[in-house]
């Protein structure tokens, strides 16, 4: 029982961490263009778009 | 630019330049500055289709001085470019894209940002999913027989997760239920909201006193499943909307204004006021209604505005409607109305008025829920009364009543419609057909008759030549024709290209609006155009035949070119598909009776079902009358003049090269050339509706089994959870079966060579 009292918050905390990670990714536009990302890996030397000074 | 004499091809350059300036002005205005001082532009590039396109465009754009970043969004076919102040001319972005070989469209509209509704739904969905998973895990251990203290603890923790999760994720349902109740109506969300809130309240009570059954997992799961349906539905509509947006015009939404001193500047369509003098280049559409100024003449194509398939000549003082296409020469014209009072907007208003009637259409899901919701509440209330009457305590009676509410909560029903529709929309999308709303499937499946427009719908808006033309003649004619944008000239030039004939070289070219083209080929004068004008220079030759297009060159007998419109491919097969299903067909057109009758005869419309020379409001009235007589109608049309009809008909479909107004109002938009899309949409809609009905039947069957068990108190939380998930899975599985069924294409309509069919379609061409 004492183990449980300790483990349940840990489990929930990890779950919440995953949830927060997803929401962060969604807000950052990681899910905006799923088809495009599938194709980008085929490009030879597509420079990262934000690297230009 | 001179405004008096007929302009020659030689000064076509300024016209092109003016067009470019128009787009440049509009593009520069479309930029939005963010807090960091970067200016953001969005360009729609529909022809992006591969990984190479992405890297080509991004590398090409990043090379421009002043471009901070360029990113292609492949899903929406849009390019987002962030620029700094170092960028001298924003239009370089568009120029670069087009130089790389991709036609660019301006006016991505407001849709370049995020879709706020989708973000909200997505957040609600993941929160509900998180809640459902964790509460489920805790509940399983309770069901597996945790002892008393642990059990109560787990129930309390479940409550702590479930209550906030449901209150957050269920907001879309609570809101919609509340607004329905305020209007004094019932929709599907009312029993959902009541059931969820009662269940939560009851479970919190049970958990705090300890020892009873709690139902925390049921409401969280229910909200989770329902949100899946909502998200799918929303994504489908969003895809269709952005697809239709991407079909938007390549031209700018504005015009060049000519000031009293002769200077020119750019005005957006919204800024045009009556009395302004505008310069309309050849190949542009007139933005508002107005009249041509003195000494101006050109040919215009009114097919989008009135359905007239042949170009007409207009001169000084003639009225031109908004939406007409200027074919021959740049002209100055005086606006007589602002954009809100021009023909296009007139049509928009007629259409909106017509759609008021359509708004009363009740979707199948809502029809079911209007019966279902009272039934659920009644069953629950009767259970409560029954348990009290049979001598149980209020607490037991209340628990049983709540169990009934939960078990009947329309999980499967909520998924039944959107899943089937999303599958259907996906199948149609692969065939190049966009569906605007979910209810379009239902309305399409209900139609009892089909009404067609002619120009641009049954016939393609191109004029083609007969094959009986000698090669050397075609080479001579193409010398003139290839230098003009008049549709007849374009038809001749494209025929020459098709046969691989190189046009002769011509000099001293001039376009005479209302007459034709003239020039010199190898020193001999040549004319292509109206019969009387062309034959002035011909060797002695008389003919009693009028109409058609004539070519004359000094020292040679003149040549007559017969012009005909071409039937859209697949039109015969489409007619057959509807005939086989016994749907009567009607043809309503604004064009001249002779050509309408010719097309009608070729496609087997009965005489009584053909009507020509019908104005826009006339079309809408006819459709209304036909719908009153034979039931719901499908209307197939494309023009501005069809907009009211598109709105009036029960359901409508339009080709993607239709007018903007048409695309904005039709339920379905098809992008291919083939008319087969019309019968495809009909057949697939039928299949989708059948699938929706199966899903409904399955969901209701589940209720017939589950409700009696809940009433007599046999349903445990475990049983409810299992029943709920399986019924949802069955419904989703059945919808995926539809996908398998539709994977084989519905027989692709194939006509015999349409050229042969078109032979019969001789058209009177008059230039005067």
Tab-separated table of C-alpha atoms in Angstrom, chain B residues 436-715:
chain	number	residue	atom	x	y	z
B	436	UNK	CA	-17.694	21.028	-48.337
B	437	UNK	CA	-19.960	19.696	-45.572
B	438	UNK	CA	-20.901	16.380	-44.059
B	439	UNK	CA	-24.595	16.920	-44.705
B	440	UNK	CA	-23.830	17.188	-48.428
B	441	UNK	CA	-23.562	13.390	-48.561
B	442	UNK	CA	-27.019	12.998	-47.072
B	443	UNK	CA	-28.563	15.579	-49.387
B	444	UNK	CA	-26.812	14.126	-52.438
B	445	UNK	CA	-28.146	10.663	-51.664
B	446	UNK	CA	-31.704	12.000	-51.480
B	447	UNK	CA	-31.936	13.593	-54.939
B	448	UNK	CA	-34.750	12.583	-57.271
B	449	UNK	CA	-33.694	14.575	-60.360
B	450	UNK	CA	-30.607	16.139	-61.918
B	451	UNK	CA	-30.504	19.608	-63.480
B	452	UNK	CA	-27.584	20.646	-65.699
B	453	UNK	CA	-26.329	23.989	-66.887
B	454	UNK	CA	-24.822	23.909	-70.379
B	455	UNK	CA	-21.960	26.346	-70.944
B	456	UNK	CA	-18.866	25.346	-69.028
B	457	UNK	CA	-20.624	22.372	-67.464
B	458	UNK	CA	-21.681	20.037	-70.265
B	459	UNK	CA	-19.524	21.837	-72.814
B	460	UNK	CA	-15.980	22.822	-72.049
B	461	UNK	CA	-15.286	26.519	-72.230
B	462	UNK	CA	-12.976	26.048	-75.195
B	463	UNK	CA	-13.739	26.294	-78.869
B	464	UNK	CA	-12.058	23.792	-81.111
B	465	UNK	CA	-11.444	23.389	-84.806
B	466	UNK	CA	-12.520	20.763	-87.245
B	467	UNK	CA	-9.856	18.468	-88.618
B	468	UNK	CA	-10.407	19.265	-92.319
B	469	UNK	CA	-7.788	21.980	-92.627
B	470	UNK	CA	-4.697	21.670	-94.784
B	471	UNK	CA	-1.313	21.948	-93.118
B	472	UNK	CA	0.041	24.918	-95.048
B	473	UNK	CA	-3.151	26.839	-94.488
B	474	UNK	CA	-3.024	26.114	-90.786
B	475	UNK	CA	0.568	27.343	-90.702
B	476	UNK	CA	-0.485	30.625	-92.319
B	477	UNK	CA	-3.486	31.053	-90.067
B	478	UNK	CA	-1.518	30.249	-86.937
B	479	UNK	CA	0.887	33.028	-87.859
B	480	UNK	CA	-1.892	35.463	-86.974
B	481	UNK	CA	-3.745	33.413	-84.400
B	482	UNK	CA	-0.746	32.686	-82.192
B	483	UNK	CA	-0.374	36.406	-81.531
B	484	UNK	CA	-3.850	36.920	-80.078
B	485	UNK	CA	-5.590	36.033	-76.850
B	486	UNK	CA	-9.048	35.874	-78.372
B	487	UNK	CA	-10.493	32.424	-77.590
B	488	UNK	CA	-11.077	31.653	-81.253
B	489	UNK	CA	-7.457	32.527	-82.052
B	490	UNK	CA	-6.257	30.521	-79.080
B	491	UNK	CA	-8.259	27.541	-80.370
B	492	UNK	CA	-6.633	27.809	-83.799
B	493	UNK	CA	-3.153	28.184	-82.326
B	494	UNK	CA	-3.563	25.201	-80.022
B	495	UNK	CA	-4.814	23.059	-82.937
B	496	UNK	CA	-1.649	23.993	-84.861
B	497	UNK	CA	0.491	23.069	-81.868
B	498	UNK	CA	-1.350	19.780	-81.517
B	499	UNK	CA	-0.535	18.852	-85.090
B	500	UNK	CA	3.041	20.019	-84.711
B	501	UNK	CA	2.796	22.804	-87.277
B	502	UNK	CA	5.174	25.722	-86.936
B	503	UNK	CA	3.381	29.042	-87.551
B	504	UNK	CA	4.770	31.199	-90.375
B	505	UNK	CA	6.427	34.442	-89.436
B	506	UNK	CA	4.130	37.449	-89.581
B	507	UNK	CA	4.803	41.165	-89.322
B	508	UNK	CA	2.767	44.351	-88.892
B	509	UNK	CA	0.366	42.473	-86.678
B	510	UNK	CA	-2.632	44.329	-85.342
B	511	UNK	CA	-5.703	43.214	-83.476
B	512	UNK	CA	-8.956	44.931	-84.504
B	513	UNK	CA	-11.459	44.459	-81.707
B	514	UNK	CA	-14.767	43.314	-83.110
B	515	UNK	CA	-13.184	42.276	-86.419
B	516	UNK	CA	-10.143	40.088	-85.961
B	517	UNK	CA	-6.383	39.969	-86.495
B	518	UNK	CA	-4.470	41.280	-89.482
B	519	UNK	CA	-0.843	41.288	-90.511
B	520	UNK	CA	1.619	40.513	-93.289
B	521	UNK	CA	2.928	37.047	-94.020
B	522	UNK	CA	5.816	36.925	-96.520
B	523	UNK	CA	4.807	40.351	-97.766
B	524	UNK	CA	1.159	39.454	-98.402
B	525	UNK	CA	-1.621	41.032	-96.391
B	526	UNK	CA	-3.638	38.526	-94.375
B	527	UNK	CA	-6.722	38.748	-92.176
B	528	UNK	CA	-8.347	36.342	-89.743
B	529	UNK	CA	-11.766	37.127	-88.369
B	530	UNK	CA	-15.247	38.233	-89.342
B	531	UNK	CA	-16.366	37.146	-92.787
B	532	UNK	CA	-17.171	40.539	-94.373
B	533	UNK	CA	-14.015	42.136	-93.008
B	534	UNK	CA	-11.672	39.269	-93.880
B	535	UNK	CA	-13.009	38.898	-97.416
B	536	UNK	CA	-12.307	42.571	-98.225
B	537	UNK	CA	-8.749	41.619	-99.127
B	538	UNK	CA	-9.479	38.226	-100.639
B	539	UNK	CA	-9.439	37.254	-104.274
B	540	UNK	CA	-12.929	37.510	-105.735
B	541	UNK	CA	-15.038	35.193	-103.753
B	542	UNK	CA	-18.607	35.318	-102.596
B	543	UNK	CA	-20.440	33.073	-100.243
B	544	UNK	CA	-23.937	32.994	-98.912
B	545	UNK	CA	-22.723	31.299	-95.768
B	546	UNK	CA	-22.452	33.545	-92.759
B	547	UNK	CA	-20.904	33.086	-89.397
B	548	UNK	CA	-17.803	31.074	-88.573
B	549	UNK	CA	-14.278	32.381	-88.723
B	550	UNK	CA	-12.629	33.299	-92.023
B	551	UNK	CA	-9.024	33.569	-93.095
B	552	UNK	CA	-8.059	35.510	-96.196
B	553	UNK	CA	-4.659	36.228	-97.712
B	554	UNK	CA	-3.918	38.167	-100.875
B	555	UNK	CA	-3.805	35.974	-103.955
B	556	UNK	CA	-5.482	32.949	-102.447
B	557	UNK	CA	-9.027	31.693	-101.988
B	558	UNK	CA	-10.216	32.386	-98.444
B	559	UNK	CA	-10.560	29.577	-95.945
B	560	UNK	CA	-13.561	29.057	-93.711
B	561	UNK	CA	-12.920	27.665	-90.214
B	562	UNK	CA	-15.797	25.948	-88.500
B	563	UNK	CA	-15.973	26.406	-84.780
B	564	UNK	CA	-17.623	24.106	-82.323
B	565	UNK	CA	-17.787	23.669	-78.612
B	566	UNK	CA	-16.500	20.462	-77.117
B	567	UNK	CA	-18.483	18.241	-74.812
B	568	UNK	CA	-16.920	17.608	-71.436
B	569	UNK	CA	-15.401	14.101	-71.460
B	570	UNK	CA	-17.473	11.553	-69.620
B	571	UNK	CA	-20.730	13.436	-70.164
B	572	UNK	CA	-22.476	10.635	-72.057
B	573	UNK	CA	-21.531	7.994	-69.528
B	574	UNK	CA	-22.713	10.272	-66.751
B	575	UNK	CA	-26.082	10.720	-68.450
B	576	UNK	CA	-26.345	6.950	-68.762
B	577	UNK	CA	-25.514	6.463	-65.098
B	578	UNK	CA	-28.410	8.723	-64.101
B	579	UNK	CA	-30.755	7.210	-66.676
B	580	UNK	CA	-30.029	3.731	-65.331
B	581	UNK	CA	-31.084	4.893	-61.896
B	582	UNK	CA	-34.227	6.450	-63.288
B	583	UNK	CA	-33.462	10.046	-62.351
B	584	UNK	CA	-35.026	12.543	-64.766
B	585	UNK	CA	-32.557	15.031	-66.321
B	586	UNK	CA	-33.140	18.691	-67.138
B	587	UNK	CA	-31.056	21.226	-69.052
B	588	UNK	CA	-31.300	24.919	-68.141
B	589	UNK	CA	-29.063	27.388	-69.932
B	590	UNK	CA	-28.661	31.109	-70.492
B	591	UNK	CA	-27.331	30.447	-73.995
B	592	UNK	CA	-29.126	30.734	-77.348
B	593	UNK	CA	-31.843	28.112	-78.034
B	594	UNK	CA	-30.119	26.630	-81.103
B	595	UNK	CA	-26.905	25.620	-79.352
B	596	UNK	CA	-28.738	24.480	-76.218
B	597	UNK	CA	-31.001	22.251	-78.325
B	598	UNK	CA	-27.974	20.818	-80.146
B	599	UNK	CA	-26.245	19.832	-76.907
B	600	UNK	CA	-29.509	18.552	-75.454
B	601	UNK	CA	-30.130	16.341	-78.468
B	602	UNK	CA	-26.604	14.935	-78.357
B	603	UNK	CA	-26.909	13.947	-74.723
B	604	UNK	CA	-30.438	12.615	-74.993
B	605	UNK	CA	-32.345	15.206	-72.996
B	606	UNK	CA	-36.026	15.067	-73.869
B	607	UNK	CA	-37.335	18.197	-75.635
B	608	UNK	CA	-39.661	19.042	-72.766
B	609	UNK	CA	-36.772	19.138	-70.293
B	610	UNK	CA	-34.680	21.740	-72.136
B	611	UNK	CA	-34.920	25.465	-71.561
B	612	UNK	CA	-32.716	28.163	-73.087
B	613	UNK	CA	-32.165	31.897	-72.522
B	614	UNK	CA	-32.883	31.678	-68.833
B	615	UNK	CA	-31.624	34.408	-66.529
B	616	UNK	CA	-30.080	33.694	-63.122
B	617	UNK	CA	-33.216	34.270	-61.074
B	618	UNK	CA	-35.179	32.357	-63.706
B	619	UNK	CA	-32.937	29.354	-63.121
B	620	UNK	CA	-33.522	29.490	-59.407
B	621	UNK	CA	-37.283	29.767	-59.919
B	622	UNK	CA	-37.323	26.811	-62.302
B	623	UNK	CA	-35.381	24.686	-59.878
B	624	UNK	CA	-37.761	25.624	-57.110
B	625	UNK	CA	-40.721	24.632	-59.282
B	626	UNK	CA	-39.064	21.358	-60.291
B	627	UNK	CA	-38.240	20.570	-56.673
B	628	UNK	CA	-41.851	21.214	-55.697
B	629	UNK	CA	-42.960	18.850	-58.450
B	630	UNK	CA	-40.461	15.951	-58.301
B	631	UNK	CA	-38.605	16.283	-55.016
B	632	UNK	CA	-35.015	17.266	-54.210
B	633	UNK	CA	-32.734	18.173	-57.120
B	634	UNK	CA	-29.006	18.019	-57.807
B	635	UNK	CA	-27.816	21.046	-59.761
B	636	UNK	CA	-24.630	20.939	-61.824
B	637	UNK	CA	-23.443	24.392	-62.863
B	638	UNK	CA	-20.433	26.664	-63.004
B	639	UNK	CA	-21.124	30.313	-63.755
B	640	UNK	CA	-21.778	33.452	-61.796
B	641	UNK	CA	-25.258	33.265	-63.263
B	642	UNK	CA	-25.649	29.801	-61.742
B	643	UNK	CA	-24.928	30.916	-58.186
B	644	UNK	CA	-28.574	31.428	-57.172
B	645	UNK	CA	-29.412	28.057	-58.695
B	646	UNK	CA	-26.538	26.414	-56.807
B	647	UNK	CA	-27.991	27.858	-53.637
B	648	UNK	CA	-31.580	26.901	-54.413
B	649	UNK	CA	-30.994	23.295	-55.338
B	650	UNK	CA	-31.064	20.666	-52.601
B	651	UNK	CA	-27.443	19.846	-53.388
B	652	UNK	CA	-25.011	21.223	-55.973
B	653	UNK	CA	-21.726	20.371	-57.660
B	654	UNK	CA	-19.438	22.608	-59.680
B	655	UNK	CA	-16.211	22.184	-61.693
B	656	UNK	CA	-13.116	23.791	-60.180
B	657	UNK	CA	-12.655	26.130	-63.142
B	658	UNK	CA	-15.995	27.663	-62.278
B	659	UNK	CA	-16.404	31.221	-61.123
B	660	UNK	CA	-15.350	32.014	-57.579
B	661	UNK	CA	-18.992	32.546	-56.684
B	662	UNK	CA	-19.846	29.068	-57.880
B	663	UNK	CA	-17.008	27.482	-55.928
B	664	UNK	CA	-18.032	29.363	-52.827
B	665	UNK	CA	-21.570	28.037	-52.925
B	666	UNK	CA	-21.440	24.479	-54.222
B	667	UNK	CA	-21.524	21.473	-51.908
B	668	UNK	CA	-19.098	19.504	-54.083
B	669	UNK	CA	-16.253	20.830	-56.264
B	670	UNK	CA	-14.543	18.548	-58.779
B	671	UNK	CA	-11.098	19.283	-60.150
B	672	UNK	CA	-10.859	16.956	-63.142
B	673	UNK	CA	-12.156	17.631	-66.638
B	674	UNK	CA	-14.425	14.614	-66.718
B	675	UNK	CA	-18.100	14.998	-65.882
B	676	UNK	CA	-17.882	11.474	-64.467
B	677	UNK	CA	-17.181	13.167	-61.125
B	678	UNK	CA	-20.884	14.027	-60.929
B	679	UNK	CA	-22.107	10.447	-61.081
B	680	UNK	CA	-19.180	9.358	-58.872
B	681	UNK	CA	-20.215	11.834	-56.193
B	682	UNK	CA	-23.773	10.591	-56.404
B	683	UNK	CA	-22.873	6.900	-56.153
B	684	UNK	CA	-20.334	7.400	-53.375
B	685	UNK	CA	-22.785	9.557	-51.414
B	686	UNK	CA	-25.302	6.741	-51.698
B	687	UNK	CA	-22.737	4.306	-50.320
B	688	UNK	CA	-21.774	6.672	-47.494
B	689	UNK	CA	-25.386	7.147	-46.477
B	690	UNK	CA	-25.979	3.391	-46.534
B	691	UNK	CA	-22.947	2.993	-44.270
B	692	UNK	CA	-24.207	5.705	-41.906
B	693	UNK	CA	-27.534	3.896	-41.676
B	694	UNK	CA	-25.793	0.580	-40.918
B	695	UNK	CA	-23.771	2.321	-38.216
B	696	UNK	CA	-26.905	3.807	-36.720
B	697	UNK	CA	-28.599	0.421	-36.792
B	698	UNK	CA	-25.629	-1.187	-35.046
B	699	UNK	CA	-25.569	1.529	-32.390
B	700	UNK	CA	-29.294	1.210	-31.791
B	701	UNK	CA	-29.070	-2.588	-31.673
B	702	UNK	CA	-26.476	-2.229	-28.939
B	703	UNK	CA	-28.892	-0.005	-27.018
B	704	UNK	CA	-31.746	-2.491	-27.398
B	705	UNK	CA	-29.590	-5.082	-25.657
B	706	UNK	CA	-27.969	-2.807	-23.080
B	707	UNK	CA	-30.864	-0.648	-21.894
B	708	UNK	CA	-33.071	-3.417	-20.456
B	709	UNK	CA	-30.049	-4.735	-18.561
B	710	UNK	CA	-29.378	-1.296	-17.136
B	711	UNK	CA	-33.031	-0.883	-16.133
B	712	UNK	CA	-33.034	-4.058	-14.072
B	713	UNK	CA	-29.715	-3.061	-12.508
B	714	UNK	CA	-27.470	-5.668	-14.110
B	715	UNK	CA	-24.947	-3.221	-15.537
